[in-house]
PDB file of C-alpha atoms and ligand atoms in Angstrom:
ATOM      1  CA  MET U   1       0.068   0.023  -0.032  1.00 69.00           C
ATOM      2  CA  THR U   2       1.328   3.510  -0.931  1.00 83.00           C
ATOM      3  CA  ASP U   3       2.414   5.776   1.685  1.00 92.00           C
ATOM      4  CA  LEU U   4      -0.227   8.162   1.791  1.00 96.00           C
ATOM      5  CA  SER U   5       1.863  10.948   3.551  1.00 96.00           C
ATOM      6  CA  THR U   6       3.964  11.598   0.552  1.00 96.00           C
ATOM      7  CA  LEU U   7       0.924  12.393  -1.661  1.00 97.00           C
ATOM      8  CA  LYS U   8       0.804  15.938  -3.176  1.00 96.00           C
ATOM      9  CA  VAL U   9      -2.954  16.429  -2.796  1.00 95.00           C
ATOM     10  CA  PRO U  10      -5.146  19.363  -2.028  1.00 93.00           C
ATOM     11  CA  GLY U  11      -6.407  19.361   1.648  1.00 89.00           C
ATOM     12  CA  PRO U  12      -9.858  19.613   2.655  1.00 91.00           C
ATOM     13  CA  THR U  13     -11.563  23.116   2.425  1.00 91.00           C
ATOM     14  CA  GLU U  14     -11.801  24.499   5.988  1.00 92.00           C
ATOM     15  CA  ILE U  15     -14.409  27.158   7.023  1.00 96.00           C
ATOM     16  CA  ALA U  16     -15.512  28.241  10.353  1.00 97.00           C
ATOM     17  CA  LEU U  17     -18.338  26.026  10.796  1.00 97.00           C
ATOM     18  CA  THR U  18     -16.086  22.776  10.254  1.00 97.00           C
ATOM     19  CA  GLN U  19     -12.901  23.971  11.966  1.00 97.00           C
ATOM     20  CA  PRO U  20     -13.381  21.912  15.033  1.00 97.00           C
ATOM     21  CA  PHE U  21     -13.926  18.731  12.995  1.00 98.00           C
ATOM     22  CA  TRP U  22     -10.445  19.231  11.042  1.00 97.00           C
ATOM     23  CA  ASP U  23      -8.870  20.338  14.324  1.00 97.00           C
ATOM     24  CA  ALA U  24      -9.978  17.011  16.137  1.00 98.00           C
ATOM     25  CA  ALA U  25      -9.019  15.038  13.091  1.00 97.00           C
ATOM     26  CA  ALA U  26      -5.500  16.561  13.442  1.00 96.00           C
ATOM     27  CA  GLU U  27      -5.414  14.972  16.884  1.00 97.00           C
ATOM     28  CA  GLY U  28      -6.562  11.653  15.658  1.00 97.00           C
ATOM     29  CA  ARG U  29     -10.136  12.194  16.846  1.00 98.00           C
ATOM     30  CA  LEU U  30     -13.498  12.052  15.247  1.00 98.00           C
ATOM     31  CA  VAL U  31     -16.151  14.333  16.333  1.00 98.00           C
ATOM     32  CA  ILE U  32     -19.648  14.897  14.935  1.00 98.00           C
ATOM     33  CA  PRO U  33     -22.296  17.364  15.460  1.00 98.00           C
ATOM     34  CA  HIS U  34     -25.079  16.438  18.031  1.00 98.00           C
ATOM     35  CA  CYS U  35     -28.387  18.364  18.331  1.00 98.00           C
ATOM     36  CA  ARG U  36     -29.015  19.787  21.775  1.00 98.00           C
ATOM     37  CA  ALA U  37     -32.949  20.129  20.873  1.00 98.00           C
ATOM     38  CA  CYS U  38     -33.581  16.533  19.614  1.00 98.00           C
ATOM     39  CA  ASP U  39     -30.667  14.741  20.899  1.00 98.00           C
ATOM     40  CA  GLN U  40     -29.558  13.256  17.645  1.00 98.00           C
ATOM     41  CA  PRO U  41     -26.300  13.289  15.894  1.00 98.00           C
ATOM     42  CA  PHE U  42     -26.049  14.137  12.310  1.00 98.00           C
ATOM     43  CA  PHE U  43     -23.337  14.680   9.674  1.00 98.00           C
ATOM     44  CA  TYR U  44     -22.171  16.433   7.554  1.00 97.00           C
ATOM     45  CA  PRO U  45     -21.676  19.557   9.974  1.00 97.00           C
ATOM     46  CA  ARG U  46     -24.380  22.246   8.947  1.00 97.00           C
ATOM     47  CA  GLU U  47     -26.016  25.394  10.629  1.00 97.00           C
ATOM     48  CA  ILE U  48     -29.291  23.668  11.752  1.00 98.00           C
ATOM     49  CA  CYS U  49     -30.050  20.123  12.734  1.00 98.00           C
ATOM     50  CA  PRO U  50     -31.516  18.262   9.744  1.00 98.00           C
ATOM     51  CA  HIS U  51     -33.851  16.410  11.922  1.00 98.00           C
ATOM     52  CA  CYS U  52     -35.714  19.232  13.681  1.00 98.00           C
ATOM     53  CA  TRP U  53     -34.006  22.196  12.361  1.00 98.00           C
ATOM     54  CA  ALA U  54     -32.687  23.475  15.698  1.00 98.00           C
ATOM     55  CA  ASP U  55     -29.620  25.611  15.455  1.00 97.00           C
ATOM     56  CA  ALA U  56     -28.365  24.594  18.659  1.00 97.00           C
ATOM     57  CA  TRP U  57     -25.704  21.734  18.532  1.00 98.00           C
ATOM     58  CA  ASP U  58     -22.259  20.608  19.977  1.00 98.00           C
ATOM     59  CA  TRP U  59     -19.546  18.469  18.743  1.00 98.00           C
ATOM     60  CA  ARG U  60     -19.564  15.355  20.378  1.00 98.00           C
ATOM     61  CA  GLN U  61     -16.623  12.428  20.292  1.00 98.00           C
ATOM     62  CA  ALA U  62     -17.611   9.663  18.017  1.00 98.00           C
ATOM     63  CA  SER U  63     -16.733   6.285  18.728  1.00 98.00           C
ATOM     64  CA  GLY U  64     -14.766   5.794  15.357  1.00 98.00           C
ATOM     65  CA  GLN U  65     -16.598   2.356  14.816  1.00 98.00           C
ATOM     66  CA  GLY U  66     -18.976   1.883  12.063  1.00 98.00           C
ATOM     67  CA  ARG U  67     -19.656  -0.476   9.124  1.00 98.00           C
ATOM     68  CA  LEU U  68     -18.999  -0.046   5.301  1.00 98.00           C
ATOM     69  CA  LYS U  69     -22.300   0.837   3.482  1.00 98.00           C
ATOM     70  CA  SER U  70     -20.944   1.201   0.195  1.00 98.00           C
ATOM     71  CA  PHE U  71     -17.700   1.927  -1.614  1.00 98.00           C
ATOM     72  CA  SER U  72     -16.175   2.562  -4.986  1.00 98.00           C
ATOM     73  CA  MET U  73     -12.351   1.607  -6.019  1.00 97.00           C
ATOM     74  CA  VAL U  74     -10.777   4.564  -7.439  1.00 97.00           C
ATOM     75  CA  TRP U  75      -8.602   3.585 -10.517  1.00 97.00           C
ATOM     76  CA  LYS U  76      -8.479   7.057 -12.094  1.00 97.00           C
ATOM     77  CA  PRO U  77      -8.376   9.556  -9.367  1.00 97.00           C
ATOM     78  CA  GLY U  78      -9.960  13.156 -10.009  1.00 94.00           C
ATOM     79  CA  HIS U  79      -6.616  14.666  -9.131  1.00 96.00           C
ATOM     80  CA  PRO U  80      -3.443  13.662 -10.291  1.00 97.00           C
ATOM     81  CA  GLY U  81      -1.656  13.733  -6.848  1.00 97.00           C
ATOM     82  CA  TRP U  82      -3.729  10.711  -5.949  1.00 96.00           C
ATOM     83  CA  ALA U  83      -2.377   8.618  -8.903  1.00 97.00           C
ATOM     84  CA  PRO U  84       0.425   6.968  -6.883  1.00 96.00           C
ATOM     85  CA  ALA U  85      -2.229   5.406  -4.423  1.00 96.00           C
ATOM     86  CA  ALA U  86      -4.612   4.213  -7.179  1.00 96.00           C
ATOM     87  CA  PRO U  87      -6.550   1.944  -7.000  1.00 96.00           C
ATOM     88  CA  TYR U  88      -7.918   2.859  -3.518  1.00 97.00           C
ATOM     89  CA  ALA U  89     -10.967   2.610  -1.796  1.00 97.00           C
ATOM     90  CA  VAL U  90     -13.463   5.384  -0.850  1.00 98.00           C
ATOM     91  CA  GLY U  91     -16.572   4.618   1.044  1.00 98.00           C
ATOM     92  CA  LEU U  92     -19.799   5.555   2.985  1.00 98.00           C
ATOM     93  CA  VAL U  93     -19.113   4.476   6.477  1.00 98.00           C
ATOM     94  CA  ALA U  94     -22.386   4.172   8.566  1.00 98.00           C
ATOM     95  CA  LEU U  95     -21.037   5.403  12.002  1.00 98.00           C
ATOM     96  CA  ALA U  96     -22.200   3.418  15.051  1.00 98.00           C
ATOM     97  CA  GLU U  97     -23.732   6.643  16.004  1.00 98.00           C
ATOM     98  CA  GLY U  98     -25.998   6.567  13.098  1.00 98.00           C
ATOM     99  CA  PRO U  99     -24.836   9.313  10.779  1.00 98.00           C
ATOM    100  CA  VAL U 100     -23.196   8.280   7.376  1.00 98.00           C
ATOM    101  CA  MET U 101     -19.742   9.827   6.224  1.00 98.00           C
ATOM    102  CA  LEU U 102     -17.577   9.386   3.164  1.00 97.00           C
ATOM    103  CA  SER U 103     -13.990   8.463   4.102  1.00 97.00           C
ATOM    104  CA  HIS U 104     -10.982   6.611   2.658  1.00 97.00           C
ATOM    105  CA  ILE U 105     -11.151   3.085   3.351  1.00 98.00           C
ATOM    106  CA  LEU U 106      -7.874   1.495   4.072  1.00 97.00           C
ATOM    107  CA  SER U 107      -8.448  -1.877   2.531  1.00 96.00           C
ATOM    108  CA  PRO U 108      -7.283  -3.305  -0.843  1.00 91.00           C
ATOM    109  CA  ALA U 109     -10.388  -5.472  -0.776  1.00 95.00           C
ATOM    110  CA  PRO U 110     -13.344  -3.860   1.045  1.00 97.00           C
ATOM    111  CA  VAL U 111     -16.803  -5.932   1.390  1.00 98.00           C
ATOM    112  CA  VAL U 112     -19.999  -4.081   2.025  1.00 98.00           C
ATOM    113  CA  GLY U 113     -20.961  -4.503   5.782  1.00 98.00           C
ATOM    114  CA  MET U 114     -17.452  -5.123   7.119  1.00 98.00           C
ATOM    115  CA  VAL U 115     -16.961  -3.555  10.448  1.00 98.00           C
ATOM    116  CA  LEU U 116     -14.586  -0.509  10.403  1.00 98.00           C
ATOM    117  CA  THR U 117     -12.774   1.291  12.852  1.00 98.00           C
ATOM    118  CA  LEU U 118     -11.388   5.030  12.684  1.00 98.00           C
ATOM    119  CA  ALA U 119      -7.825   4.983  11.528  1.00 98.00           C
ATOM    120  CA  PRO U 120      -6.257   8.673  11.578  1.00 98.00           C
ATOM    121  CA  THR U 121      -4.115   8.827   8.494  1.00 97.00           C
ATOM    122  CA  ASP U 122      -1.312  11.194   7.381  1.00 97.00           C
ATOM    123  CA  ILE U 123      -2.629  12.061   3.843  1.00 96.00           C
ATOM    124  CA  GLY U 124      -0.305  14.469   2.170  1.00 95.00           C
ATOM    125  CA  GLY U 125       1.299  15.754   5.179  1.00 95.00           C
ATOM    126  CA  ARG U 126      -1.799  16.154   7.364  1.00 95.00           C
ATOM    127  CA  VAL U 127      -3.767  13.869   9.619  1.00 96.00           C
ATOM    128  CA  LEU U 128      -7.202  13.305   8.279  1.00 96.00           C
ATOM    129  CA  PRO U 129     -10.077  10.523   9.416  1.00 97.00           C
ATOM    130  CA  ALA U 130      -9.695   7.308   7.412  1.00 98.00           C
ATOM    131  CA  PHE U 131     -11.215   3.945   8.190  1.00 98.00           C
ATOM    132  CA  ARG U 132      -9.679   0.402   8.254  1.00 98.00           C
ATOM    133  CA  PRO U 133     -11.234  -3.079   8.799  1.00 98.00           C
ATOM    134  CA  ALA U 134     -11.536  -3.651  12.617  1.00 96.00           C
TER     135      ALA U 134
HETATM  136 ZN1   ZN J 201     -32.426  18.502  16.452  1.00 63.82          ZN
END
């Protein structure tokens, strides 16, 4: 498997709303929004809760456990910087808390339904949340 830390790839777009997510990711932690009004987690981060539209929510630590809901093997990356890593897997991870997030899957042969665990990974010089088979 390619050493992802050496890739020359663009990083994620950071805005004030998502800064806590990326800060936690850099520390190897996964945090997701949790609504104070309806007590439900959600992902992706957004101004209002998608369940009840309340604008009061906090970041909470996620367990880092989940299952692979779907995936795609990327053979022709959309950015040339990813070419040395191809083929690689990108998948939808159903987090144990409920929300689904898109992430890099550290497995050469992913299987839908497989149990995954958070694997903070240096990708292009910054630690980002990825998942590997548990
Ligand atoms: Zn809510």
